[in-house]
Amino acid sequence: MQAVRIIPCLDVDRGRVVKGVTYLDLRDAGDPVELARLYSDAGADELVVLDITASSDGRETTIGVVSRAAEEVFIPLTVGGGIRSVDDARRLLRAGADKVSVNTAAVERPSLVAEIATEFGTQCTVLAVDVRKTGEAPGRALEQVAGSGYEVVTHGGRQPTGLDAIEWVVQGVERGAGELLVTSMDRDGTEAGYDLELLALISAAVDVPLIASGGVGTLDHLAAGFLEGGADGLLAASIFHFGRYSIAQAREHLAARGVPVRPVYA
Amino acid sequence: MIAVLDYGIGNLRSAEKALQYVGADARLVSDPEQARRADAVVLPGVGAFGACAEALRESGLDEVAREAIAEQRPTLAVCIGMQLLFDESEESPGCHGLGILPGVIRRIPPGVRRPQMQWNLVEPVSRDGRSSGLLGDKGEWFYFVHGYAAELGSPADLAGTCQYGATLTAAVERGSLFATQFHPEKSGRAGLALLARFAKACGG
């Protein structure tokens, strides 16, 4: 049967979990391993760790975090951020990550997706995409961007790429991405809900699993990600980190709304 | 000692750590001679069937797995490790697995997201007293990541199924050999309980 995954996301900077409002104004929500174990015990289906550290020695810290998490957290772990080569991916997988996600580096060098998929399998290879609605970009004529009205952006949403988001993810799946992690940069940090139109477009265009990200502020937003967006994984950060809702509350709410979820008994 | 066969692919550390977590003396072993001396063997596997089959052969650990199974030492094969017990997969035409169990690995039928990347309910199959009990006696939820599934040549090997568009092989069993398509080391409490039962069957 189908079971939609509830996925807390940990943004990690130099070994600490942070969550910003639209990637600015970061707040500290604690030790990532502590938080990972807490979510695992609480019944999260999967975890995503995004390394947002700028410096390379910070990245060593992240490998240490993954390594420590692997000793006590026994649910799937996806790690992303700063992966630019097969070797970067290998080090994270050897440390205990199950999947690696690539984002900016895949835009700069699209063959990276194929290289990782060939070496470790498509099931290890997550293509993360940050997307903005082009109609909402001030000062840009709509005809400058293609088809869907959604554009791939990088560098925390500041850098437009000219790539059509739907075409990009379809190509990514052809190159070997076994899963997509799609973040709406218009919604990220706003708590206004996922961009459901974007999710529905992508869900219809590919047949690999789709993780929705960016904008969750309520439990209804999670439900809509599946019911209207067609997502298979529902990612959220701040609503969980700051204790507004528990994983159990999310699960109960989703079940009540008719979203298929894994039953978890305490 | 339980040897988790390390032939250089993907995340093997979680299997080792999960077994240690439930109290087993488990370690990653890449040296075939050392692996031969183990009381029990775990054959993991992530990635493509062909790449895993090739890496396993190059490591020399394929013979270790064969011997362990032939000598009736407890053996647990996981995910692609389970698929490698068969001879062929539609994923990698022309590549050969261990050919220990009859059957073929086929692509999950269309109409569902592929790969299956989610938790699913595994229902144990009645095995008329031939069951090791490793799967437990009631249905449990486990984590799956796979685009292909085993079509068994010998239905008596079937230990558990899951529903994903079709009825898929979730676990197989023959003598001291037990194998899961899902990842017990990534399946939270239910997975740790399964690994604890396996560790117990290995005598600690």
Short mmCIF file of C-alpha atoms in Angstrom, two decimals:
data_model
loop_
_atom_site.label_atom_id
_atom_site.label_comp_id
_atom_site.label_asym_id
_atom_site.label_seq_id
_atom_site.Cartn_x
_atom_site.Cartn_y
_atom_site.Cartn_z
CA MET A 1 0.00 0.00 0.00
CA GLN A 2 0.99 3.58 -0.33
CA ALA A 3 2.19 5.43 2.75
CA VAL A 4 3.11 9.09 2.54
CA ARG A 5 6.31 9.91 4.42
CA ILE A 6 6.59 12.60 7.11
CA ILE A 7 10.10 14.04 6.81
CA PRO A 8 11.54 16.56 9.27
CA CYS A 9 14.36 18.54 7.69
CA LEU A 10 17.44 19.63 9.60
CA ASP A 11 19.38 22.53 8.14
CA VAL A 12 22.85 22.22 9.61
CA ASP A 13 25.45 24.96 9.81
CA ARG A 14 28.82 24.01 11.32
CA GLY A 15 27.28 21.10 13.17
CA ARG A 16 24.21 22.86 14.56
CA VAL A 17 20.60 22.82 13.35
CA VAL A 18 19.27 26.15 12.17
CA LYS A 19 16.14 27.23 10.37
CA GLY A 20 15.86 30.58 8.75
CA VAL A 21 12.95 32.58 7.50
CA THR A 22 13.43 32.53 3.71
CA TYR A 23 17.02 31.44 4.35
CA LEU A 24 17.85 34.62 6.27
CA ASP A 25 17.79 35.35 9.99
CA LEU A 26 18.86 31.89 11.17
CA ARG A 27 17.76 30.59 14.55
CA ASP A 28 19.47 27.76 16.47
CA ALA A 29 17.33 24.70 17.06
CA GLY A 30 19.98 22.47 18.52
CA ASP A 31 22.19 19.45 18.08
CA PRO A 32 21.33 17.57 14.86
CA VAL A 33 21.99 14.10 16.26
CA GLU A 34 19.91 14.81 19.33
CA LEU A 35 17.11 16.10 17.14
CA ALA A 36 17.44 13.20 14.68
CA ARG A 37 17.09 10.66 17.47
CA LEU A 38 14.15 12.54 18.91
CA TYR A 39 12.35 12.53 15.55
CA SER A 40 13.18 8.88 14.96
CA ASP A 41 11.77 7.91 18.36
CA ALA A 42 8.71 10.07 17.70
CA GLY A 43 7.94 8.11 14.53
CA ALA A 44 9.30 10.25 11.68
CA ASP A 45 9.44 8.20 8.49
CA GLU A 46 12.69 9.65 7.21
CA LEU A 47 15.12 12.51 7.83
CA VAL A 48 16.75 15.05 5.56
CA VAL A 49 19.92 16.84 6.65
CA LEU A 50 20.93 19.82 4.54
CA ASP A 51 24.42 21.13 5.13
CA ILE A 52 24.25 24.88 4.60
CA THR A 53 27.80 25.47 5.85
CA ALA A 54 29.83 27.73 3.62
CA SER A 55 33.32 26.61 4.62
CA SER A 56 34.97 23.33 3.70
CA ASP A 57 36.12 22.51 7.23
CA GLY A 58 32.47 22.90 8.23
CA ARG A 59 31.73 20.06 5.85
CA GLU A 60 34.00 17.73 7.82
CA THR A 61 31.78 18.53 10.78
CA THR A 62 28.75 17.37 8.79
CA ILE A 63 30.37 14.04 7.99
CA GLY A 64 30.93 13.69 11.73
CA VAL A 65 27.25 14.47 12.34
CA VAL A 66 26.15 11.80 9.83
CA SER A 67 28.57 9.34 11.35
CA ARG A 68 27.27 9.94 14.88
CA ALA A 69 23.64 9.81 13.70
CA ALA A 70 24.27 6.40 12.08
CA GLU A 71 25.11 4.94 15.48
CA GLU A 72 21.73 5.61 17.00
CA VAL A 73 19.22 6.62 14.34
CA PHE A 74 17.76 3.75 12.34
CA ILE A 75 15.47 5.42 9.83
CA PRO A 76 16.45 6.59 6.33
CA LEU A 77 18.72 9.61 6.12
CA THR A 78 19.19 11.85 3.10
CA VAL A 79 22.10 14.29 3.19
CA GLY A 80 22.54 17.25 0.89
CA GLY A 81 24.57 20.42 0.58
CA GLY A 82 27.95 20.92 -1.01
CA ILE A 83 28.11 17.58 -2.83
CA ARG A 84 30.08 18.27 -6.00
CA SER A 85 31.56 14.90 -6.90
CA VAL A 86 31.19 11.14 -6.67
CA ASP A 87 33.83 11.21 -3.93
CA ASP A 88 31.82 13.69 -1.85
CA ALA A 89 28.81 11.37 -2.19
CA ARG A 90 30.86 8.29 -1.30
CA ARG A 91 32.17 9.82 1.92
CA LEU A 92 28.65 10.64 3.11
CA LEU A 93 27.28 7.21 2.18
CA ARG A 94 30.20 5.49 3.92
CA ALA A 95 29.52 7.62 7.01
CA GLY A 96 25.94 6.33 7.11
CA ALA A 97 23.78 8.40 4.74
CA ASP A 98 21.31 6.41 2.64
CA LYS A 99 20.78 9.00 -0.06
CA VAL A 100 22.60 12.10 -1.19
CA SER A 101 20.91 15.10 -2.70
CA VAL A 102 22.49 17.42 -5.22
CA ASN A 103 21.24 20.87 -6.13
CA THR A 104 23.45 23.75 -7.30
CA ALA A 105 26.30 21.47 -8.38
CA ALA A 106 23.88 19.60 -10.70
CA VAL A 107 22.85 22.90 -12.31
CA GLU A 108 26.50 23.78 -12.90
CA ARG A 109 27.37 20.28 -14.09
CA PRO A 110 24.27 18.19 -14.96
CA SER A 111 26.31 15.01 -15.53
CA LEU A 112 26.90 14.86 -11.76
CA VAL A 113 23.45 13.26 -11.35
CA ALA A 114 24.33 10.50 -13.81
CA GLU A 115 27.74 9.95 -12.22
CA ILE A 116 26.30 9.45 -8.74
CA ALA A 117 23.44 7.28 -10.05
CA THR A 118 25.84 5.08 -11.99
CA GLU A 119 28.15 4.63 -9.04
CA PHE A 120 25.63 4.16 -6.22
CA GLY A 121 22.28 3.57 -7.91
CA THR A 122 19.30 5.78 -8.68
CA GLN A 123 17.77 5.03 -5.26
CA CYS A 124 20.72 6.89 -3.66
CA THR A 125 20.41 9.87 -5.95
CA VAL A 126 18.10 12.71 -4.98
CA LEU A 127 17.81 15.77 -7.19
CA ALA A 128 16.98 18.77 -5.02
CA VAL A 129 15.56 21.74 -6.87
CA ASP A 130 14.85 25.26 -5.62
CA VAL A 131 12.10 26.87 -7.66
CA ARG A 132 10.57 30.31 -8.06
CA LYS A 133 7.41 31.29 -9.88
CA THR A 134 8.70 33.44 -12.70
CA GLY A 135 5.63 35.64 -12.87
CA GLU A 136 6.54 36.88 -9.42
CA ALA A 137 10.09 37.90 -10.27
CA PRO A 138 10.09 41.68 -10.49
CA GLY A 139 11.65 43.30 -13.52
CA ARG A 140 11.72 40.19 -15.73
CA ALA A 141 9.57 39.76 -18.79
CA LEU A 142 7.61 36.51 -18.72
CA GLU A 143 8.67 35.54 -22.23
CA GLN A 144 12.27 35.39 -21.00
CA VAL A 145 11.54 32.07 -19.34
CA ALA A 146 10.13 28.92 -20.77
CA GLY A 147 6.91 26.96 -20.55
CA SER A 148 5.71 26.18 -17.07
CA GLY A 149 6.14 29.58 -15.43
CA TYR A 150 8.48 28.04 -12.85
CA GLU A 151 12.22 28.58 -12.91
CA VAL A 152 15.10 26.81 -11.21
CA VAL A 153 17.04 29.11 -8.89
CA THR A 154 20.25 28.58 -6.93
CA HIS A 155 22.22 30.19 -4.11
CA GLY A 156 19.33 30.23 -1.67
CA GLY A 157 16.95 31.55 -4.29
CA ARG A 158 19.00 34.60 -5.26
CA GLN A 159 20.37 33.29 -8.54
CA PRO A 160 18.02 32.67 -11.50
CA THR A 161 19.21 30.01 -13.95
CA GLY A 162 16.87 30.38 -16.93
CA LEU A 163 16.03 26.67 -16.60
CA ASP A 164 12.39 25.68 -16.73
CA ALA A 165 11.69 23.76 -13.52
CA ILE A 166 9.56 21.04 -15.13
CA GLU A 167 11.98 20.43 -17.98
CA TRP A 168 14.84 20.36 -15.49
CA VAL A 169 13.35 17.68 -13.24
CA VAL A 170 12.27 15.52 -16.20
CA GLN A 171 15.87 15.66 -17.49
CA GLY A 172 17.13 14.93 -13.99
CA VAL A 173 15.07 11.75 -13.81
CA GLU A 174 16.39 10.74 -17.23
CA ARG A 175 19.93 11.25 -15.91
CA GLY A 176 19.23 8.93 -13.01
CA ALA A 177 17.62 10.84 -10.14
CA GLY A 178 15.55 8.35 -8.16
CA GLU A 179 13.75 10.99 -6.13
CA LEU A 180 13.01 14.72 -6.31
CA LEU A 181 13.10 17.18 -3.44
CA VAL A 182 11.30 20.30 -4.63
CA THR A 183 11.47 23.50 -2.59
CA SER A 184 9.40 26.54 -3.43
CA MET A 185 11.63 29.50 -2.64
CA ASP A 186 8.60 31.77 -2.80
CA ARG A 187 7.07 29.83 0.08
CA ASP A 188 10.10 28.72 2.09
CA GLY A 189 9.95 30.21 5.57
CA THR A 190 6.63 31.95 4.93
CA GLU A 191 4.38 29.28 6.54
CA ALA A 192 1.86 29.97 3.75
CA GLY A 193 1.79 26.33 2.61
CA TYR A 194 3.49 24.37 -0.17
CA ASP A 195 3.24 25.66 -3.75
CA LEU A 196 0.61 23.06 -4.70
CA GLU A 197 0.42 24.06 -8.34
CA LEU A 198 4.15 23.48 -8.73
CA LEU A 199 3.95 20.10 -6.99
CA ALA A 200 1.01 18.95 -9.12
CA LEU A 201 2.87 19.88 -12.31
CA ILE A 202 5.95 17.93 -11.27
CA SER A 203 3.99 15.00 -9.87
CA ALA A 204 2.27 14.58 -13.23
CA ALA A 205 5.51 14.93 -15.20
CA VAL A 206 7.62 12.22 -13.50
CA ASP A 207 7.05 8.79 -11.98
CA VAL A 208 9.77 8.86 -9.31
CA PRO A 209 8.89 9.79 -5.71
CA LEU A 210 8.45 13.49 -5.00
CA ILE A 211 9.21 15.24 -1.71
CA ALA A 212 7.41 18.54 -1.17
CA SER A 213 9.27 21.31 0.62
CA GLY A 214 8.91 24.97 1.49
CA GLY A 215 6.17 26.79 3.32
CA VAL A 216 4.55 24.43 5.80
CA GLY A 217 2.92 26.32 8.67
CA THR A 218 -0.04 24.09 9.55
CA LEU A 219 -0.92 20.41 9.51
CA ASP A 220 -3.44 21.10 6.74
CA HIS A 221 -0.54 22.27 4.60
CA LEU A 222 1.04 18.82 4.98
CA ALA A 223 -2.22 17.12 3.96
CA ALA A 224 -2.60 19.37 0.91
CA GLY A 225 0.89 18.40 -0.24
CA PHE A 226 -0.43 14.92 -0.90
CA LEU A 227 -4.12 15.56 -1.61
CA GLU A 228 -3.59 18.45 -4.04
CA GLY A 229 0.13 18.37 -4.81
CA GLY A 230 0.50 14.61 -5.30
CA ALA A 231 3.70 14.47 -3.21
CA ASP A 232 4.94 11.20 -1.71
CA GLY A 233 7.04 12.79 1.02
CA LEU A 234 6.05 15.79 3.13
CA LEU A 235 9.01 17.78 4.37
CA ALA A 236 8.80 20.39 7.10
CA ALA A 237 11.22 22.02 9.49
CA SER A 238 10.14 24.84 11.75
CA ILE A 239 6.69 23.47 12.70
CA PHE A 240 8.48 20.48 14.21
CA HIS A 241 11.69 22.09 15.49
CA PHE A 242 9.92 24.69 17.57
CA GLY A 243 7.52 22.17 19.00
CA ARG A 244 4.37 23.61 17.50
CA TYR A 245 3.30 20.16 16.34
CA SER A 246 4.59 16.68 17.11
CA ILE A 247 5.16 13.99 14.50
CA ALA A 248 2.29 12.06 16.11
CA GLN A 249 -0.07 15.01 15.70
CA ALA A 250 0.94 15.32 12.06
CA ARG A 251 0.33 11.62 11.52
CA GLU A 252 -3.10 11.72 13.21
CA HIS A 253 -4.13 14.77 11.24
CA LEU A 254 -3.03 13.27 7.92
CA ALA A 255 -4.88 10.03 8.64
CA ALA A 256 -8.03 11.97 9.56
CA ARG A 257 -7.80 13.84 6.27
CA GLY A 258 -7.63 10.56 4.35
CA VAL A 259 -3.89 10.69 3.62
CA PRO A 260 -2.38 7.16 3.75
CA VAL A 261 0.31 7.07 6.46
CA ARG A 262 2.19 4.39 8.36
CA PRO A 263 0.48 3.65 11.67
CA VAL A 264 2.89 4.13 14.55
CA TYR A 265 2.12 2.73 17.96
CA ALA A 266 3.93 4.23 20.89
CA MET B 1 30.80 -12.82 15.32
CA ILE B 2 28.44 -11.66 12.58
CA ALA B 3 30.30 -10.53 9.45
CA VAL B 4 28.59 -7.76 7.50
CA LEU B 5 30.14 -8.33 4.09
CA ASP B 6 31.81 -5.09 3.00
CA TYR B 7 32.32 -5.07 -0.74
CA GLY B 8 32.55 -1.32 -1.05
CA ILE B 9 29.05 -0.26 -2.00
CA GLY B 10 26.79 2.44 -0.52
CA ASN B 11 25.84 2.67 3.13
CA LEU B 12 26.93 -0.51 4.91
CA ARG B 13 27.60 1.20 8.20
CA SER B 14 23.93 1.33 9.21
CA ALA B 15 23.60 -2.47 9.07
CA GLU B 16 26.70 -2.89 11.24
CA LYS B 17 25.60 -0.22 13.72
CA ALA B 18 22.01 -1.48 13.95
CA LEU B 19 23.22 -5.01 14.80
CA GLN B 20 25.61 -3.60 17.39
CA TYR B 21 22.76 -1.50 18.77
CA VAL B 22 20.77 -4.67 19.54
CA GLY B 23 23.80 -6.21 21.24
CA ALA B 24 25.29 -8.32 18.45
CA ASP B 25 29.02 -8.71 17.88
CA ALA B 26 28.80 -7.47 14.30
CA ARG B 27 31.46 -5.86 12.17
CA LEU B 28 32.11 -4.86 8.60
CA VAL B 29 34.44 -7.39 7.02
CA SER B 30 36.12 -6.99 3.64
CA ASP B 31 38.71 -9.76 3.98
CA PRO B 32 37.27 -13.10 2.75
CA GLU B 33 39.44 -15.14 5.13
CA GLN B 34 38.19 -13.21 8.12
CA ALA B 35 34.59 -13.44 6.86
CA ARG B 36 34.92 -17.25 6.53
CA ARG B 37 35.53 -17.51 10.27
CA ALA B 38 32.29 -15.66 11.15
CA ASP B 39 29.44 -17.49 12.86
CA ALA B 40 26.92 -15.71 10.67
CA VAL B 41 26.87 -13.51 7.62
CA VAL B 42 24.94 -10.43 6.50
CA LEU B 43 24.90 -9.81 2.76
CA PRO B 44 23.84 -6.19 2.22
CA GLY B 45 23.40 -4.42 -1.09
CA VAL B 46 22.35 -1.05 -2.45
CA GLY B 47 22.50 0.28 -5.99
CA ALA B 48 22.09 -1.57 -9.24
CA PHE B 49 22.00 -5.38 -9.43
CA GLY B 50 24.82 -5.59 -11.99
CA ALA B 51 27.15 -3.22 -10.13
CA CYS B 52 26.59 -5.09 -6.85
CA ALA B 53 27.07 -8.51 -8.49
CA GLU B 54 30.34 -7.36 -10.01
CA ALA B 55 31.63 -5.72 -6.84
CA LEU B 56 30.72 -8.79 -4.77
CA ARG B 57 32.59 -11.07 -7.17
CA GLU B 58 35.65 -8.82 -7.30
CA SER B 59 35.79 -8.73 -3.52
CA GLY B 60 35.87 -12.52 -3.32
CA LEU B 61 33.07 -12.35 -0.77
CA ASP B 62 30.64 -14.09 -3.13
CA GLU B 63 32.27 -17.42 -2.25
CA VAL B 64 32.04 -16.58 1.44
CA ALA B 65 28.29 -16.03 1.10
CA ARG B 66 27.91 -19.25 -0.88
CA GLU B 67 29.80 -21.27 1.72
CA ALA B 68 27.91 -19.76 4.64
CA ILE B 69 24.59 -20.68 3.03
CA ALA B 70 25.79 -24.17 2.02
CA GLU B 71 27.07 -24.79 5.56
CA GLN B 72 23.75 -23.66 7.04
CA ARG B 73 25.31 -20.77 8.96
CA PRO B 74 22.70 -18.08 9.69
CA THR B 75 22.69 -15.67 6.75
CA LEU B 76 20.69 -12.50 6.33
CA ALA B 77 20.57 -10.88 2.90
CA VAL B 78 19.13 -7.39 2.54
CA CYS B 79 17.69 -5.48 -0.45
CA ILE B 80 20.01 -5.99 -3.44
CA GLY B 81 21.75 -8.55 -1.24
CA MET B 82 18.53 -10.54 -1.38
CA GLN B 83 18.24 -10.04 -5.14
CA LEU B 84 21.80 -11.34 -5.56
CA LEU B 85 20.64 -14.72 -4.23
CA PHE B 86 18.92 -15.16 -7.59
CA ASP B 87 20.59 -15.55 -10.95
CA GLU B 88 19.25 -12.73 -13.11
CA SER B 89 17.62 -9.31 -12.97
CA GLU B 90 15.82 -7.30 -15.62
CA GLU B 91 17.75 -4.34 -14.24
CA SER B 92 21.11 -5.64 -15.49
CA PRO B 93 20.69 -8.09 -18.38
CA GLY B 94 23.66 -10.39 -18.83
CA CYS B 95 24.85 -10.03 -15.22
CA HIS B 96 24.64 -13.00 -12.90
CA GLY B 97 23.90 -13.17 -9.20
CA LEU B 98 24.71 -16.13 -6.97
CA GLY B 99 21.96 -18.31 -8.42
CA ILE B 100 21.22 -19.91 -5.05
CA LEU B 101 17.44 -19.43 -5.22
CA PRO B 102 15.36 -20.07 -8.35
CA GLY B 103 13.52 -17.13 -9.82
CA VAL B 104 14.16 -13.83 -11.55
CA ILE B 105 14.20 -10.17 -10.49
CA ARG B 106 11.64 -8.15 -12.43
CA ARG B 107 10.77 -4.45 -12.65
CA ILE B 108 7.88 -3.44 -10.36
CA PRO B 109 4.79 -3.29 -12.61
CA PRO B 110 3.80 0.24 -13.79
CA GLY B 111 1.02 2.32 -12.26
CA VAL B 112 2.92 3.17 -9.07
CA ARG B 113 5.90 5.42 -8.31
CA ARG B 114 9.15 3.59 -9.01
CA PRO B 115 11.31 2.98 -7.11
CA GLN B 116 9.08 2.08 -4.18
CA MET B 117 10.65 4.37 -1.60
CA GLN B 118 8.50 4.19 1.50
CA TRP B 119 7.40 2.18 4.51
CA ASN B 120 5.04 -0.66 3.70
CA LEU B 121 3.17 -3.33 5.61
CA VAL B 122 4.86 -6.73 5.36
CA GLU B 123 2.53 -9.65 5.84
CA PRO B 124 4.14 -12.92 6.90
CA VAL B 125 3.25 -15.98 4.85
CA SER B 126 2.20 -19.14 6.62
CA ARG B 127 5.12 -21.59 6.37
CA ASP B 128 3.78 -24.72 8.12
CA GLY B 129 6.38 -24.95 10.84
CA ARG B 130 9.28 -24.21 8.48
CA SER B 131 9.54 -20.63 9.64
CA SER B 132 12.46 -19.23 11.61
CA GLY B 133 10.07 -16.67 13.07
CA LEU B 134 12.48 -13.87 12.15
CA LEU B 135 9.72 -11.87 10.48
CA GLY B 136 7.47 -12.07 13.52
CA ASP B 137 3.98 -13.46 13.39
CA LYS B 138 2.00 -10.31 12.77
CA GLY B 139 2.30 -7.73 10.03
CA GLU B 140 4.87 -4.99 10.62
CA TRP B 141 5.84 -1.87 8.67
CA PHE B 142 9.31 -1.78 7.13
CA TYR B 143 11.22 0.62 4.87
CA PHE B 144 11.64 -0.30 1.21
CA VAL B 145 13.81 1.20 -1.52
CA HIS B 146 13.64 -0.81 -4.73
CA GLY B 147 12.57 -0.61 -8.33
CA TYR B 148 12.72 -4.38 -8.93
CA ALA B 149 11.32 -7.35 -7.03
CA ALA B 150 11.84 -11.11 -6.93
CA GLU B 151 9.53 -13.41 -8.85
CA LEU B 152 10.14 -16.72 -7.11
CA GLY B 153 10.75 -19.97 -8.94
CA SER B 154 9.99 -21.87 -5.76
CA PRO B 155 6.90 -20.57 -3.91
CA ALA B 156 8.01 -22.48 -0.80
CA ASP B 157 10.78 -19.86 -0.34
CA LEU B 158 8.28 -17.04 0.22
CA ALA B 159 8.23 -15.65 3.77
CA GLY B 160 6.48 -12.30 3.42
CA THR B 161 4.75 -10.02 0.94
CA CYS B 162 3.81 -6.38 0.55
CA GLN B 163 1.20 -4.67 -1.62
CA TYR B 164 2.49 -2.05 -4.04
CA GLY B 165 0.37 -1.98 -7.17
CA ALA B 166 0.82 -5.76 -7.13
CA THR B 167 1.75 -8.35 -4.51
CA LEU B 168 5.54 -8.14 -4.19
CA THR B 169 8.07 -10.45 -2.54
CA ALA B 170 9.13 -8.77 0.70
CA ALA B 171 11.00 -11.64 2.38
CA VAL B 172 12.25 -15.11 1.50
CA GLU B 173 13.54 -17.93 3.63
CA ARG B 174 15.18 -21.29 3.10
CA GLY B 175 16.80 -23.20 5.94
CA SER B 176 19.20 -20.87 7.74
CA LEU B 177 18.99 -18.31 4.95
CA PHE B 178 16.66 -15.35 5.47
CA ALA B 179 16.41 -12.38 3.15
CA THR B 180 14.45 -9.17 3.04
CA GLN B 181 13.72 -6.79 0.19
CA PHE B 182 13.20 -4.07 2.81
CA HIS B 183 15.89 -2.57 5.04
CA PRO B 184 15.54 -3.77 8.65
CA GLU B 185 18.44 -1.48 9.61
CA LYS B 186 16.36 1.50 8.45
CA SER B 187 12.99 0.38 9.79
CA GLY B 188 13.06 1.85 13.29
CA ARG B 189 11.79 -0.33 16.12
CA ALA B 190 10.33 -3.07 13.92
CA GLY B 191 13.62 -3.42 12.06
CA LEU B 192 15.72 -3.48 15.23
CA ALA B 193 13.41 -6.18 16.65
CA LEU B 194 13.96 -8.29 13.53
CA LEU B 195 17.73 -7.83 13.78
CA ALA B 196 17.63 -8.75 17.48
CA ARG B 197 15.85 -12.01 16.56
CA PHE B 198 18.49 -12.68 13.89
CA ALA B 199 21.30 -11.98 16.38
CA LYS B 200 19.67 -14.39 18.83
CA ALA B 201 19.43 -17.06 16.12
CA CYS B 202 23.17 -16.55 15.56
CA GLY B 203 23.77 -17.38 19.21
CA GLY B 204 24.35 -13.84 20.41
#
